[in-house]
CSV table of N, CA and C in Angstrom, one decimal:
chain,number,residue,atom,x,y,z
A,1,UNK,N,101.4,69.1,232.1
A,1,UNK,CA,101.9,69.3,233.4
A,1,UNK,C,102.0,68.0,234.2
A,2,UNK,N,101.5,66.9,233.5
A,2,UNK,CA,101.4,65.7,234.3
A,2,UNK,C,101.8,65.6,235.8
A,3,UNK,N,101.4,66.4,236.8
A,3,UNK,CA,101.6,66.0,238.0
A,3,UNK,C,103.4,66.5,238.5
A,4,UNK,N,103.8,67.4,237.6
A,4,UNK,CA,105.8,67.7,238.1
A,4,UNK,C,104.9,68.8,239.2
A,5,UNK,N,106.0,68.0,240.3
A,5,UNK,CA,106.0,68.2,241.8
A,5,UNK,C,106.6,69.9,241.4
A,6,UNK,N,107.5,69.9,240.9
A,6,UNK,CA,108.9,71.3,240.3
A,6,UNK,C,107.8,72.1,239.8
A,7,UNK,N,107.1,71.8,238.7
A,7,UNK,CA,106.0,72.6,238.9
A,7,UNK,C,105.0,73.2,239.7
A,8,UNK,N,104.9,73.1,240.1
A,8,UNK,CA,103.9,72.9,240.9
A,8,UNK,C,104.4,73.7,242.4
A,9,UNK,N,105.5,73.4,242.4
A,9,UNK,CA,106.2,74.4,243.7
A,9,UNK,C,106.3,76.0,242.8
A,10,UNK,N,106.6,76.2,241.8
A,10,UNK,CA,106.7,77.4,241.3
A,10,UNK,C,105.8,78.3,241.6
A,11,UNK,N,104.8,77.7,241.1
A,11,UNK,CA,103.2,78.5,240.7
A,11,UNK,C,102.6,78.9,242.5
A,12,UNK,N,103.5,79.3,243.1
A,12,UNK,CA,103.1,79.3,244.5
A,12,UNK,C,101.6,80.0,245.0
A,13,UNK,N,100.7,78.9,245.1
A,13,UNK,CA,99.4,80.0,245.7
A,13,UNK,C,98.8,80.5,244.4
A,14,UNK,N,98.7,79.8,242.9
A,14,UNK,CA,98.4,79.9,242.2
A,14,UNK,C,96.6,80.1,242.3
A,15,UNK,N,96.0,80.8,241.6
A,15,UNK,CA,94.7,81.2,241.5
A,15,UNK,C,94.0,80.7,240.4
A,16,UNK,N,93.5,79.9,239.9
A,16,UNK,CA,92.5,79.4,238.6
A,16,UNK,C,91.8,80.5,238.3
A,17,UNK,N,91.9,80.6,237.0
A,17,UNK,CA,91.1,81.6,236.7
A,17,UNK,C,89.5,81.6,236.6
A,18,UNK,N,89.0,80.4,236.8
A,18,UNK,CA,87.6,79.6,236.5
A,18,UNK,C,87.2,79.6,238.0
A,19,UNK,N,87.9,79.9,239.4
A,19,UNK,CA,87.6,80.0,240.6
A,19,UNK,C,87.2,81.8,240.7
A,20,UNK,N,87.9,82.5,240.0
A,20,UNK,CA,87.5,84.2,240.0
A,20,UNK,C,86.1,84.7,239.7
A,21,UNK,N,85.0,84.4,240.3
A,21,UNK,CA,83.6,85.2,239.9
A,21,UNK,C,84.0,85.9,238.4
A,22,UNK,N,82.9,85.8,237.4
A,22,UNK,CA,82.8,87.0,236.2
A,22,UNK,C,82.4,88.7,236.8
A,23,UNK,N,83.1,89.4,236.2
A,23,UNK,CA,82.1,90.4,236.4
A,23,UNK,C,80.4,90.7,236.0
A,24,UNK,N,79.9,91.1,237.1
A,24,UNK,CA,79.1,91.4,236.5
A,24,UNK,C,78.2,93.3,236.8
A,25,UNK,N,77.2,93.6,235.8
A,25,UNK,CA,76.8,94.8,236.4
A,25,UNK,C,76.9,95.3,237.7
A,26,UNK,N,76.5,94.8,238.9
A,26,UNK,CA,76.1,95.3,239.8
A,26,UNK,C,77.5,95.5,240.5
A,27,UNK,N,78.6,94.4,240.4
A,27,UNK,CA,80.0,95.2,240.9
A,27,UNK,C,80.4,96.4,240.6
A,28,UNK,N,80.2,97.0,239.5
A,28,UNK,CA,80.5,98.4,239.1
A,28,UNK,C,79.8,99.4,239.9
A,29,UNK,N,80.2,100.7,240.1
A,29,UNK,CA,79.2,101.8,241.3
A,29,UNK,C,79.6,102.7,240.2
A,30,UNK,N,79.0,103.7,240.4
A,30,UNK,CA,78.4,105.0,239.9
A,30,UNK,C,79.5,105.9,240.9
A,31,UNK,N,80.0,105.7,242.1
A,31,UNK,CA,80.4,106.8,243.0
A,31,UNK,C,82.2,106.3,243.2
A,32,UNK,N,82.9,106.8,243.9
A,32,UNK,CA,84.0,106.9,244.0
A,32,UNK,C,84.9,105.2,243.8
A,33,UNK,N,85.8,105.0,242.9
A,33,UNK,CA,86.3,103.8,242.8
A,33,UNK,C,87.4,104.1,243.3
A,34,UNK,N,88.2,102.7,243.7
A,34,UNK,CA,89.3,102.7,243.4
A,34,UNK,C,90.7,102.5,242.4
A,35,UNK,N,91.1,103.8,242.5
A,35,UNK,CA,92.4,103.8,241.0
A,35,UNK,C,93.0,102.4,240.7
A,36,UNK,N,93.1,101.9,239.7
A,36,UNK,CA,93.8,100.5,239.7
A,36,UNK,C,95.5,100.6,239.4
A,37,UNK,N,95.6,101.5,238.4
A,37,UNK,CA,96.5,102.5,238.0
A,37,UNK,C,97.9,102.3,239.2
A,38,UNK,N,97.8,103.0,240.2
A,38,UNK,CA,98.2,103.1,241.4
A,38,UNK,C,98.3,102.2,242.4
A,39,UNK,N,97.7,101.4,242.2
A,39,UNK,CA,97.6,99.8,243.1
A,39,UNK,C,98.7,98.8,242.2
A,40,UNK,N,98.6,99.0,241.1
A,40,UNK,CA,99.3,98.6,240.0
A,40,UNK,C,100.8,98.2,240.1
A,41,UNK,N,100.7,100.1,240.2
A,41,UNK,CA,102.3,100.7,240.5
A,41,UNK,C,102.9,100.2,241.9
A,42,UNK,N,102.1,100.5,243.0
A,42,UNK,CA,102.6,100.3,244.4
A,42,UNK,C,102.7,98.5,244.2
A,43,UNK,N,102.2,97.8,243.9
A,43,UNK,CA,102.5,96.3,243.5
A,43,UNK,C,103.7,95.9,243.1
A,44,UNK,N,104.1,96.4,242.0
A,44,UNK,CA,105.4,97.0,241.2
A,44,UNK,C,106.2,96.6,241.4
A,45,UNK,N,106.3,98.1,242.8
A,45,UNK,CA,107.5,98.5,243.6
A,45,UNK,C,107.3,97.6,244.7
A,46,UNK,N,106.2,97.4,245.4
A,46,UNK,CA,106.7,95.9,246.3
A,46,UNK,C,107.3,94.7,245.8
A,47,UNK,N,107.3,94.2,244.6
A,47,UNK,CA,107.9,93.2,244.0
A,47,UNK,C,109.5,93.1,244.6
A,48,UNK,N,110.4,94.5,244.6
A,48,UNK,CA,111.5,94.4,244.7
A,48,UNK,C,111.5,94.3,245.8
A,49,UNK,N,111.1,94.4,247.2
A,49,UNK,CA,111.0,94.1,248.4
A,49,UNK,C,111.1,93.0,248.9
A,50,UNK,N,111.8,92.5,249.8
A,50,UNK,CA,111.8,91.0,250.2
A,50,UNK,C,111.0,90.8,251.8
A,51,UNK,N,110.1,90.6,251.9
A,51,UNK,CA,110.1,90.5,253.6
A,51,UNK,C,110.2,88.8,254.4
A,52,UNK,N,110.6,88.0,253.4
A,52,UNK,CA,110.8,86.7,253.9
A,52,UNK,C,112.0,86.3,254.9
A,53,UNK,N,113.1,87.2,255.2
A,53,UNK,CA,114.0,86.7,256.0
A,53,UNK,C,113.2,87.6,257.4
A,54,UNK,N,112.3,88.6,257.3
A,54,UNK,CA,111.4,88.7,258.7
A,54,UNK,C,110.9,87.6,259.8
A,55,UNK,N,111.0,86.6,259.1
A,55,UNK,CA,110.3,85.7,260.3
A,55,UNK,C,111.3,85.0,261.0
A,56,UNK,N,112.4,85.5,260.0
A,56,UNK,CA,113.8,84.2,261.1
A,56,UNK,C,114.2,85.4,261.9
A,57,UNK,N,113.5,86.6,262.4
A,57,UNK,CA,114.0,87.3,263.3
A,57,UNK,C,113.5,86.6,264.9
A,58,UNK,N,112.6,85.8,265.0
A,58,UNK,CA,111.5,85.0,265.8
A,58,UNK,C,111.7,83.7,265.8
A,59,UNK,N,111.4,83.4,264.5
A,59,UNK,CA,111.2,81.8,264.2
A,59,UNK,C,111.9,80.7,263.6
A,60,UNK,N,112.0,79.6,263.5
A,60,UNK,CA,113.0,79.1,262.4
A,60,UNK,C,111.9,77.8,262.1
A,61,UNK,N,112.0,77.1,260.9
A,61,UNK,CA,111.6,76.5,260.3
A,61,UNK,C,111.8,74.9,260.4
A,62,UNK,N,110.7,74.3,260.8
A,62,UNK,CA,111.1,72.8,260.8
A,62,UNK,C,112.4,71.9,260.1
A,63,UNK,N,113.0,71.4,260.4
A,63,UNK,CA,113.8,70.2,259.7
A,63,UNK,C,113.6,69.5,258.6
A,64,UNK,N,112.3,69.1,258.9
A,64,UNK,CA,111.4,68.3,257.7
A,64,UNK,C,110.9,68.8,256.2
A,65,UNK,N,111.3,70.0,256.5
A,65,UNK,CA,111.1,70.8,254.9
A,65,UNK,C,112.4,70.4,254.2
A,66,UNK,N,112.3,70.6,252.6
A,66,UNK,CA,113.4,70.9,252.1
A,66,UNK,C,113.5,71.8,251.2
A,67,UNK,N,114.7,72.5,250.6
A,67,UNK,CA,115.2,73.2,250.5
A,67,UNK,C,114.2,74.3,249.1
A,68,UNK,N,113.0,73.0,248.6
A,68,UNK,CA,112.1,73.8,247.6
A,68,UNK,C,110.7,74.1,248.6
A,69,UNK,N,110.5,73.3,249.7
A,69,UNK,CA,109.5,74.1,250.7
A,69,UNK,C,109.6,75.2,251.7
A,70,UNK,N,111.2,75.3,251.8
A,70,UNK,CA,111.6,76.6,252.2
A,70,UNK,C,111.2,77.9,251.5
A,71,UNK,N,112.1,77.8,250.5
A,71,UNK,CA,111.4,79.1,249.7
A,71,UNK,C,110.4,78.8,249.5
A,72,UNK,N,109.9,78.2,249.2
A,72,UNK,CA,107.6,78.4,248.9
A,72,UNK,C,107.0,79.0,250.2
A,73,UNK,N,107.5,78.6,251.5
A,73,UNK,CA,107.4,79.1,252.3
A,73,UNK,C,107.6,80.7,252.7
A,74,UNK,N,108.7,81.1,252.5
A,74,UNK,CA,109.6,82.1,252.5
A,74,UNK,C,108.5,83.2,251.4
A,75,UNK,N,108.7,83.2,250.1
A,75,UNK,CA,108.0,83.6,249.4
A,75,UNK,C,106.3,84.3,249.9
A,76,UNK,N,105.2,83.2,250.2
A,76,UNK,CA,104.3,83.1,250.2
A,76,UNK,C,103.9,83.9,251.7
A,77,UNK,N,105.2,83.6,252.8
A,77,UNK,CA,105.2,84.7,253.9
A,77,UNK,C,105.2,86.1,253.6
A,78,UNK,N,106.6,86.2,252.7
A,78,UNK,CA,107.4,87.4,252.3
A,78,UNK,C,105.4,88.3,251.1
A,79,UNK,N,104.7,87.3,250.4
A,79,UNK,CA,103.5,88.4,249.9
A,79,UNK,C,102.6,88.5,250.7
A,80,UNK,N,102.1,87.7,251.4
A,80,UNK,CA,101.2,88.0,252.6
A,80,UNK,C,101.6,89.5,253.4
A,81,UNK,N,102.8,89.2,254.1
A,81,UNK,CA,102.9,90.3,255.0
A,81,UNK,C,103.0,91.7,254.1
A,82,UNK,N,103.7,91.4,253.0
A,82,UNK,CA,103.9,92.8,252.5
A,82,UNK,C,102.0,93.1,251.8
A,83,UNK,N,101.3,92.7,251.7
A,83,UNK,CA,99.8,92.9,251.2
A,83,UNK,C,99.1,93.2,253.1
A,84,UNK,N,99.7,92.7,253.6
A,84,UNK,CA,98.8,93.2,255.1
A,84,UNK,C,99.7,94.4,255.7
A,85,UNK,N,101.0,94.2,255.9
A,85,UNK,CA,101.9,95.2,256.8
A,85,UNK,C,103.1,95.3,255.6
A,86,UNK,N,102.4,96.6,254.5
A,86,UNK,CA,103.8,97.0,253.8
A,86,UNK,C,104.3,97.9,254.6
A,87,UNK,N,104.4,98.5,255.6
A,87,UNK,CA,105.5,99.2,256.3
A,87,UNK,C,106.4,98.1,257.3
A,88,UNK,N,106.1,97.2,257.0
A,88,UNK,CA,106.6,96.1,258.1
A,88,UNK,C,106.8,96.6,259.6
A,89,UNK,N,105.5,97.1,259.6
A,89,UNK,CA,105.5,97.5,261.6
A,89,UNK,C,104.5,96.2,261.9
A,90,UNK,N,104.6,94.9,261.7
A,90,UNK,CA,103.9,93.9,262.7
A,90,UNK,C,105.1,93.8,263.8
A,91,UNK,N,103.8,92.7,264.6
A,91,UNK,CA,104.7,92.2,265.8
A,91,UNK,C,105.0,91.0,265.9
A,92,UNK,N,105.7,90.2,266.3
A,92,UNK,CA,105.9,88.3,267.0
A,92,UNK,C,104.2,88.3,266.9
A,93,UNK,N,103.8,88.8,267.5
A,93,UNK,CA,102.2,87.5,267.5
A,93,UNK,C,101.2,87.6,266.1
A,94,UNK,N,102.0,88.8,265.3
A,94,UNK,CA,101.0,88.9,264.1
A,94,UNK,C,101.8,87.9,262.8
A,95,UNK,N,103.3,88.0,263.3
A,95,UNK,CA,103.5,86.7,262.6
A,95,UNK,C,103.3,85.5,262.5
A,96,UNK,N,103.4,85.3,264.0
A,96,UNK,CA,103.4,83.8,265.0
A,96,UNK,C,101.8,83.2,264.3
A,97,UNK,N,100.5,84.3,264.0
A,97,UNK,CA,99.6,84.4,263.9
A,97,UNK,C,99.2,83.4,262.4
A,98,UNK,N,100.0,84.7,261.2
A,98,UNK,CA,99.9,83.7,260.0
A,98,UNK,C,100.7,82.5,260.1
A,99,UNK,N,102.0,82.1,260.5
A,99,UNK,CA,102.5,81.3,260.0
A,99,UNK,C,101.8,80.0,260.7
A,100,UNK,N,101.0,80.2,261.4
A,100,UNK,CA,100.5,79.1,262.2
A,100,UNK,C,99.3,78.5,261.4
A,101,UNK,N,98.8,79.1,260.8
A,101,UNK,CA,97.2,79.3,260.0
A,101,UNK,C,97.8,77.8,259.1
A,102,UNK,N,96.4,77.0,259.7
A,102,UNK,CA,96.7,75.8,258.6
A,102,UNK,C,95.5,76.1,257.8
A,103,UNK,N,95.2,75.9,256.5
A,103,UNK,CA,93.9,76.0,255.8
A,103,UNK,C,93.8,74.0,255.2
């Protein structure tokens, strides 16, 4: 991987798998779970969904980006919102909200 920038924009918001807790006994319950099956599916079908051109209904994007920080951006908007608001009923300040979030 030596450090490619190109890489590295891909893998957007990539997750380590050595940062994921192991399972262990006590996560599992004895009473009502939830179906994974179904969460699975509904994931799926959001895939084909785009909600990234939502925020240029409000906002537009610095200058200073280029054209591979756009879409990383674009993208990483477009799964957030659809994992918080898959009916896309937010508002300007619930977007204004994440896109402002620096970590």
């Amino acid at each position: 991987m030596n450090n490619d920038s190109a890489f590295f924009d891909r893998i957007h918001y990539y997750l380590p798998g050595w940062e994921v807790p192991k399972f262990r006994p006590e996560h599992f319950t004895d009473r009502f779970g939830f179906i994974v099956d179904y969460f699975a599916e509904f994931l799926r079908e959001m895939r084909k969904r785009s909600f990234s051109d939502n925020m240029f209904n409000y906002f537009k994007l610095g200058n200073n980006l280029n054209q591979r920080d756009v879409i990383a951006v674009k993208k990483t908007y477009s799964g957030l919102m659809k994992l918080i608001y898959p009916d896309e009923t937010y508002l300007k300040s619930n977007q204004k909200r994440y896109l402002n979030t620096h970590w």
